[in-house]
């Protein structure tokens, strides 16, 4: 059976291009994740890895859609190999049923990881230059409308931190941090 794996980095991105490639390659079943490839805890990836059986082929549009670093790539393809499942990357024309395909998989994985490191390095350098020029101040803090009121309700025990964070559309850890900052800023000053 031909099994396809499709991934985009965010929920807003479209999977149509990759899904169309899967159709043209005659894929029988497609698993789709809409989350960063840095995270190995991808639900569809885990489901697919548990589903595949001996003789199946896992097909991806490109290596970067499957894994974001060489270590993860080699680990995933080793798991497939142990199940006697073929791995095929359409873009890089890699097929792990051949010795050359296995070798190229390792090389492409290392090159992809190197390119991501270069991108991160250029990004850090760009941010440093922008900071020196006074053009970069980081992400603006989220305005928390009604924080005082919600904080008061939480502090008095009328709502839970989970409820407060939902109402403010922030994570619970962010709520606790903001509550601590709020308390620190409203402490009376001792002379």
PDB file of C-alpha atoms in Angstrom:
ATOM      1  CA  UNK A   1       0.000   0.000   0.000  1.00  0.00           C
ATOM      2  CA  UNK A   2       1.213   3.530  -0.802  1.00  0.00           C
ATOM      3  CA  UNK A   3       0.942   5.796   2.243  1.00  0.00           C
ATOM      4  CA  UNK A   4       1.416   9.557   1.871  1.00  0.00           C
ATOM      5  CA  UNK A   5       2.557  11.964   4.539  1.00  0.00           C
ATOM      6  CA  UNK A   6       1.813  15.679   4.115  1.00  0.00           C
ATOM      7  CA  UNK A   7       2.898  18.445   6.488  1.00  0.00           C
ATOM      8  CA  UNK A   8       2.684  22.228   6.575  1.00  0.00           C
ATOM      9  CA  UNK A   9       4.062  24.345   9.404  1.00  0.00           C
ATOM     10  CA  UNK A  10       0.879  26.134  10.506  1.00  0.00           C
ATOM     11  CA  UNK A  11      -2.878  25.599  10.474  1.00  0.00           C
ATOM     12  CA  UNK A  12      -3.244  28.556   8.098  1.00  0.00           C
ATOM     13  CA  UNK A  13      -1.068  27.002   5.387  1.00  0.00           C
ATOM     14  CA  UNK A  14      -2.615  25.016   2.565  1.00  0.00           C
ATOM     15  CA  UNK A  15      -1.860  21.329   1.936  1.00  0.00           C
ATOM     16  CA  UNK A  16      -3.480  21.233  -1.535  1.00  0.00           C
ATOM     17  CA  UNK A  17      -0.194  21.243  -3.499  1.00  0.00           C
ATOM     18  CA  UNK A  18       1.212  18.297  -1.557  1.00  0.00           C
ATOM     19  CA  UNK A  19      -2.097  16.440  -1.664  1.00  0.00           C
ATOM     20  CA  UNK A  20      -2.206  16.863  -5.449  1.00  0.00           C
ATOM     21  CA  UNK A  21       1.280  15.350  -5.716  1.00  0.00           C
ATOM     22  CA  UNK A  22       0.086  12.396  -3.624  1.00  0.00           C
ATOM     23  CA  UNK A  23      -2.822  11.861  -6.051  1.00  0.00           C
ATOM     24  CA  UNK A  24      -0.523  11.899  -9.081  1.00  0.00           C
ATOM     25  CA  UNK A  25       1.747   9.345  -7.370  1.00  0.00           C
ATOM     26  CA  UNK A  26      -1.201   7.004  -6.776  1.00  0.00           C
ATOM     27  CA  UNK A  27      -1.099   7.173  -2.984  1.00  0.00           C
ATOM     28  CA  UNK A  28      -3.819   5.091  -1.289  1.00  0.00           C
ATOM     29  CA  UNK A  29      -3.992   6.847   2.097  1.00  0.00           C
ATOM     30  CA  UNK A  30      -2.722  10.276   3.210  1.00  0.00           C
ATOM     31  CA  UNK A  31      -1.832  11.475   6.702  1.00  0.00           C
ATOM     32  CA  UNK A  32      -1.738  15.257   7.257  1.00  0.00           C
ATOM     33  CA  UNK A  33      -0.139  17.327  10.017  1.00  0.00           C
ATOM     34  CA  UNK A  34      -0.417  21.103  10.282  1.00  0.00           C
ATOM     35  CA  UNK A  35       2.406  21.893  12.669  1.00  0.00           C
ATOM     36  CA  UNK A  36       6.116  22.534  12.793  1.00  0.00           C
ATOM     37  CA  UNK A  37       8.423  19.749  11.707  1.00  0.00           C
ATOM     38  CA  UNK A  38      10.687  20.553  14.647  1.00  0.00           C
ATOM     39  CA  UNK A  39       8.143  18.860  16.876  1.00  0.00           C
ATOM     40  CA  UNK A  40       8.324  15.078  16.655  1.00  0.00           C
ATOM     41  CA  UNK A  41       5.032  14.815  18.565  1.00  0.00           C
ATOM     42  CA  UNK A  42       2.917  15.082  15.426  1.00  0.00           C
ATOM     43  CA  UNK A  43      -0.381  13.154  15.704  1.00  0.00           C
ATOM     44  CA  UNK A  44      -0.707  12.147  12.036  1.00  0.00           C
ATOM     45  CA  UNK A  45       2.970  11.130  11.872  1.00  0.00           C
ATOM     46  CA  UNK A  46       2.554   8.836  14.891  1.00  0.00           C
ATOM     47  CA  UNK A  47      -0.668   7.411  13.505  1.00  0.00           C
ATOM     48  CA  UNK A  48       1.006   6.725  10.169  1.00  0.00           C
ATOM     49  CA  UNK A  49       4.093   5.154  11.764  1.00  0.00           C
ATOM     50  CA  UNK A  50       1.806   2.797  13.734  1.00  0.00           C
ATOM     51  CA  UNK A  51      -0.332   2.039  10.671  1.00  0.00           C
ATOM     52  CA  UNK A  52       2.318   1.061   8.105  1.00  0.00           C
ATOM     53  CA  UNK A  53       3.031  -2.631   7.529  1.00  0.00           C
ATOM     54  CA  UNK A  54       5.680  -4.704   5.802  1.00  0.00           C
ATOM     55  CA  UNK A  55       5.659  -4.062   2.062  1.00  0.00           C
ATOM     56  CA  UNK A  56       4.074  -0.588   2.344  1.00  0.00           C
ATOM     57  CA  UNK A  57       5.692   2.557   0.937  1.00  0.00           C
ATOM     58  CA  UNK A  58       5.719   5.901   2.733  1.00  0.00           C
ATOM     59  CA  UNK A  59       5.803   8.753   0.237  1.00  0.00           C
ATOM     60  CA  UNK A  60       6.543  12.392   1.015  1.00  0.00           C
ATOM     61  CA  UNK A  61       6.739  15.451  -1.217  1.00  0.00           C
ATOM     62  CA  UNK A  62      10.173  16.323   0.186  1.00  0.00           C
ATOM     63  CA  UNK A  63      12.408  15.333   3.085  1.00  0.00           C
ATOM     64  CA  UNK A  64      11.732  18.656   4.846  1.00  0.00           C
ATOM     65  CA  UNK A  65       8.036  17.739   5.101  1.00  0.00           C
ATOM     66  CA  UNK A  66       8.959  14.516   6.949  1.00  0.00           C
ATOM     67  CA  UNK A  67      11.762  15.594   9.308  1.00  0.00           C
ATOM     68  CA  UNK A  68      13.601  18.833  10.068  1.00  0.00           C
ATOM     69  CA  UNK A  69      16.987  17.408  11.059  1.00  0.00           C
ATOM     70  CA  UNK A  70      19.217  14.503  10.117  1.00  0.00           C
ATOM     71  CA  UNK A  71      18.831  12.760  13.473  1.00  0.00           C
ATOM     72  CA  UNK A  72      15.005  12.683  13.255  1.00  0.00           C
ATOM     73  CA  UNK A  73      15.104  11.752   9.570  1.00  0.00           C
ATOM     74  CA  UNK A  74      17.427   8.813  10.147  1.00  0.00           C
ATOM     75  CA  UNK A  75      15.458   7.701  13.218  1.00  0.00           C
ATOM     76  CA  UNK A  76      12.141   7.731  11.331  1.00  0.00           C
ATOM     77  CA  UNK A  77      13.518   5.984   8.254  1.00  0.00           C
ATOM     78  CA  UNK A  78      15.191   3.378  10.507  1.00  0.00           C
ATOM     79  CA  UNK A  79      11.802   2.683  12.118  1.00  0.00           C
ATOM     80  CA  UNK A  80      10.323   2.245   8.650  1.00  0.00           C
ATOM     81  CA  UNK A  81      13.229   0.041   7.602  1.00  0.00           C
ATOM     82  CA  UNK A  82      12.739  -2.178  10.671  1.00  0.00           C
ATOM     83  CA  UNK A  83       9.123  -2.656   9.580  1.00  0.00           C
ATOM     84  CA  UNK A  84      10.359  -3.353   6.026  1.00  0.00           C
ATOM     85  CA  UNK A  85       8.580  -0.244   4.768  1.00  0.00           C
ATOM     86  CA  UNK A  86      10.044   1.664   1.821  1.00  0.00           C
ATOM     87  CA  UNK A  87      10.590   5.445   2.123  1.00  0.00           C
ATOM     88  CA  UNK A  88      10.271   7.618  -0.991  1.00  0.00           C
ATOM     89  CA  UNK A  89      10.878  11.358  -1.233  1.00  0.00           C
ATOM     90  CA  UNK A  90       9.405  12.703  -4.465  1.00  0.00           C
ATOM     91  CA  UNK A  91      11.352  15.985  -4.728  1.00  0.00           C
ATOM     92  CA  UNK A  92      14.769  14.531  -3.985  1.00  0.00           C
ATOM     93  CA  UNK A  93      14.030  11.330  -5.946  1.00  0.00           C
ATOM     94  CA  UNK A  94      15.087   9.145  -3.011  1.00  0.00           C
ATOM     95  CA  UNK A  95      14.012   5.536  -2.595  1.00  0.00           C
ATOM     96  CA  UNK A  96      15.352   3.601   0.412  1.00  0.00           C
ATOM     97  CA  UNK A  97      14.917   0.287  -1.383  1.00  0.00           C
ATOM     98  CA  UNK A  98      18.261   1.000  -3.059  1.00  0.00           C
ATOM     99  CA  UNK A  99      21.731   1.434  -1.464  1.00  0.00           C
ATOM    100  CA  UNK A 100      22.163   4.703  -3.381  1.00  0.00           C
ATOM    101  CA  UNK A 101      18.796   5.901  -2.067  1.00  0.00           C
ATOM    102  CA  UNK A 102      19.838   5.190   1.522  1.00  0.00           C
ATOM    103  CA  UNK A 103      23.111   7.053   0.997  1.00  0.00           C
ATOM    104  CA  UNK A 104      21.404  10.038  -0.660  1.00  0.00           C
ATOM    105  CA  UNK A 105      18.857  10.180   2.159  1.00  0.00           C
ATOM    106  CA  UNK A 106      21.657  10.731   4.670  1.00  0.00           C
ATOM    107  CA  UNK A 107      23.340  13.368   2.478  1.00  0.00           C
ATOM    108  CA  UNK A 108      20.132  15.310   1.762  1.00  0.00           C
ATOM    109  CA  UNK A 109      19.175  15.226   5.433  1.00  0.00           C
ATOM    110  CA  UNK A 110      22.556  16.709   6.409  1.00  0.00           C
ATOM    111  CA  UNK A 111      22.333  19.393   3.695  1.00  0.00           C
ATOM    112  CA  UNK A 112      18.791  20.355   4.779  1.00  0.00           C
ATOM    113  CA  UNK A 113      19.921  20.664   8.397  1.00  0.00           C
ATOM    114  CA  UNK A 114      22.912  22.811   7.342  1.00  0.00           C
ATOM    115  CA  UNK A 115      20.628  25.130   5.349  1.00  0.00           C
ATOM    116  CA  UNK A 116      18.291  25.561   8.351  1.00  0.00           C
ATOM    117  CA  UNK A 117      21.321  26.467  10.505  1.00  0.00           C
ATOM    118  CA  UNK A 118      22.388  29.071   7.921  1.00  0.00           C
ATOM    119  CA  UNK A 119      18.863  30.534   7.932  1.00  0.00           C
ATOM    120  CA  UNK A 120      18.852  30.777  11.746  1.00  0.00           C
ATOM    121  CA  UNK A 121      22.314  32.369  11.697  1.00  0.00           C
ATOM    122  CA  UNK A 122      21.263  34.964   9.099  1.00  0.00           C
ATOM    123  CA  UNK A 123      18.130  35.686  11.110  1.00  0.00           C
ATOM    124  CA  UNK A 124      20.134  36.235  14.326  1.00  0.00           C
ATOM    125  CA  UNK A 125      22.591  38.504  12.465  1.00  0.00           C
ATOM    126  CA  UNK A 126      19.714  40.504  10.962  1.00  0.00           C
ATOM    127  CA  UNK A 127      18.078  40.943  14.359  1.00  0.00           C
ATOM    128  CA  UNK A 128      21.373  42.128  15.888  1.00  0.00           C
ATOM    129  CA  UNK A 129      21.830  44.720  13.131  1.00  0.00           C
ATOM    130  CA  UNK A 130      18.227  45.901  13.495  1.00  0.00           C
ATOM    131  CA  UNK A 131      18.685  46.190  17.283  1.00  0.00           C
ATOM    132  CA  UNK A 132      21.861  48.256  16.814  1.00  0.00           C
ATOM    133  CA  UNK A 133      19.941  50.566  14.472  1.00  0.00           C
ATOM    134  CA  UNK A 134      17.039  50.801  16.915  1.00  0.00           C
ATOM    135  CA  UNK A 135      14.626  49.188  14.438  1.00  0.00           C
ATOM    136  CA  UNK A 136      13.973  45.945  16.333  1.00  0.00           C
ATOM    137  CA  UNK A 137      12.295  45.762  19.668  1.00  0.00           C
ATOM    138  CA  UNK A 138      11.028  42.183  19.593  1.00  0.00           C
ATOM    139  CA  UNK A 139       7.452  41.070  19.593  1.00  0.00           C
ATOM    140  CA  UNK A 140       5.022  43.600  21.037  1.00  0.00           C
ATOM    141  CA  UNK A 141       3.325  42.448  24.233  1.00  0.00           C
ATOM    142  CA  UNK A 142      -0.254  41.323  23.815  1.00  0.00           C
ATOM    143  CA  UNK A 143      -2.790  43.793  25.181  1.00  0.00           C
ATOM    144  CA  UNK A 144      -4.846  41.999  27.802  1.00  0.00           C
ATOM    145  CA  UNK A 145      -8.225  43.660  27.835  1.00  0.00           C
ATOM    146  CA  UNK A 146     -10.063  43.269  31.164  1.00  0.00           C
ATOM    147  CA  UNK A 147      -6.971  41.823  32.888  1.00  0.00           C
ATOM    148  CA  UNK A 148      -7.597  43.766  36.136  1.00  0.00           C
ATOM    149  CA  UNK A 149     -11.133  42.434  36.428  1.00  0.00           C
ATOM    150  CA  UNK A 150     -10.241  38.833  35.538  1.00  0.00           C
ATOM    151  CA  UNK A 151      -7.196  38.924  37.836  1.00  0.00           C
ATOM    152  CA  UNK A 152      -9.418  40.106  40.714  1.00  0.00           C
ATOM    153  CA  UNK A 153     -11.910  37.296  40.072  1.00  0.00           C
ATOM    154  CA  UNK A 154      -9.069  34.751  40.044  1.00  0.00           C
ATOM    155  CA  UNK A 155      -7.395  36.187  43.152  1.00  0.00           C
ATOM    156  CA  UNK A 156     -10.678  36.076  45.080  1.00  0.00           C
ATOM    157  CA  UNK A 157     -11.172  32.428  44.074  1.00  0.00           C
ATOM    158  CA  UNK A 158     -14.235  33.003  41.885  1.00  0.00           C
ATOM    159  CA  UNK A 159     -12.548  31.561  38.759  1.00  0.00           C
ATOM    160  CA  UNK A 160      -9.642  29.199  38.135  1.00  0.00           C
ATOM    161  CA  UNK A 161      -6.384  30.129  36.436  1.00  0.00           C
ATOM    162  CA  UNK A 162      -7.451  27.935  33.506  1.00  0.00           C
ATOM    163  CA  UNK A 163     -10.688  29.894  33.167  1.00  0.00           C
ATOM    164  CA  UNK A 164      -8.852  33.211  33.475  1.00  0.00           C
ATOM    165  CA  UNK A 165      -6.326  32.247  30.812  1.00  0.00           C
ATOM    166  CA  UNK A 166      -9.118  31.118  28.443  1.00  0.00           C
ATOM    167  CA  UNK A 167     -10.970  34.405  28.893  1.00  0.00           C
ATOM    168  CA  UNK A 168      -7.777  36.319  28.130  1.00  0.00           C
ATOM    169  CA  UNK A 169      -6.824  33.993  25.232  1.00  0.00           C
ATOM    170  CA  UNK A 170      -3.389  33.252  26.704  1.00  0.00           C
ATOM    171  CA  UNK A 171      -1.714  30.143  28.080  1.00  0.00           C
ATOM    172  CA  UNK A 172      -1.934  29.367  31.770  1.00  0.00           C
ATOM    173  CA  UNK A 173       1.827  29.892  32.210  1.00  0.00           C
ATOM    174  CA  UNK A 174       1.503  33.347  30.601  1.00  0.00           C
ATOM    175  CA  UNK A 175      -1.398  34.144  32.928  1.00  0.00           C
ATOM    176  CA  UNK A 176       0.677  33.219  35.991  1.00  0.00           C
ATOM    177  CA  UNK A 177       3.603  35.304  34.710  1.00  0.00           C
ATOM    178  CA  UNK A 178       1.343  38.313  34.028  1.00  0.00           C
ATOM    179  CA  UNK A 179      -0.306  37.897  37.450  1.00  0.00           C
ATOM    180  CA  UNK A 180       3.109  37.903  39.118  1.00  0.00           C
ATOM    181  CA  UNK A 181       4.184  40.993  37.153  1.00  0.00           C
ATOM    182  CA  UNK A 182       0.886  42.684  38.062  1.00  0.00           C
ATOM    183  CA  UNK A 183       1.383  41.898  41.756  1.00  0.00           C
ATOM    184  CA  UNK A 184       4.993  43.150  41.658  1.00  0.00           C
ATOM    185  CA  UNK A 185       3.987  46.410  39.992  1.00  0.00           C
ATOM    186  CA  UNK A 186       1.194  47.050  42.507  1.00  0.00           C
ATOM    187  CA  UNK A 187       3.177  46.372  45.701  1.00  0.00           C
ATOM    188  CA  UNK A 188       3.459  49.295  48.076  1.00  0.00           C
ATOM    189  CA  UNK A 189       6.960  50.760  48.205  1.00  0.00           C
ATOM    190  CA  UNK A 190       8.646  50.563  51.639  1.00  0.00           C
ATOM    191  CA  UNK A 191      10.777  53.536  52.712  1.00  0.00           C
TER     192      UNK A 191
END
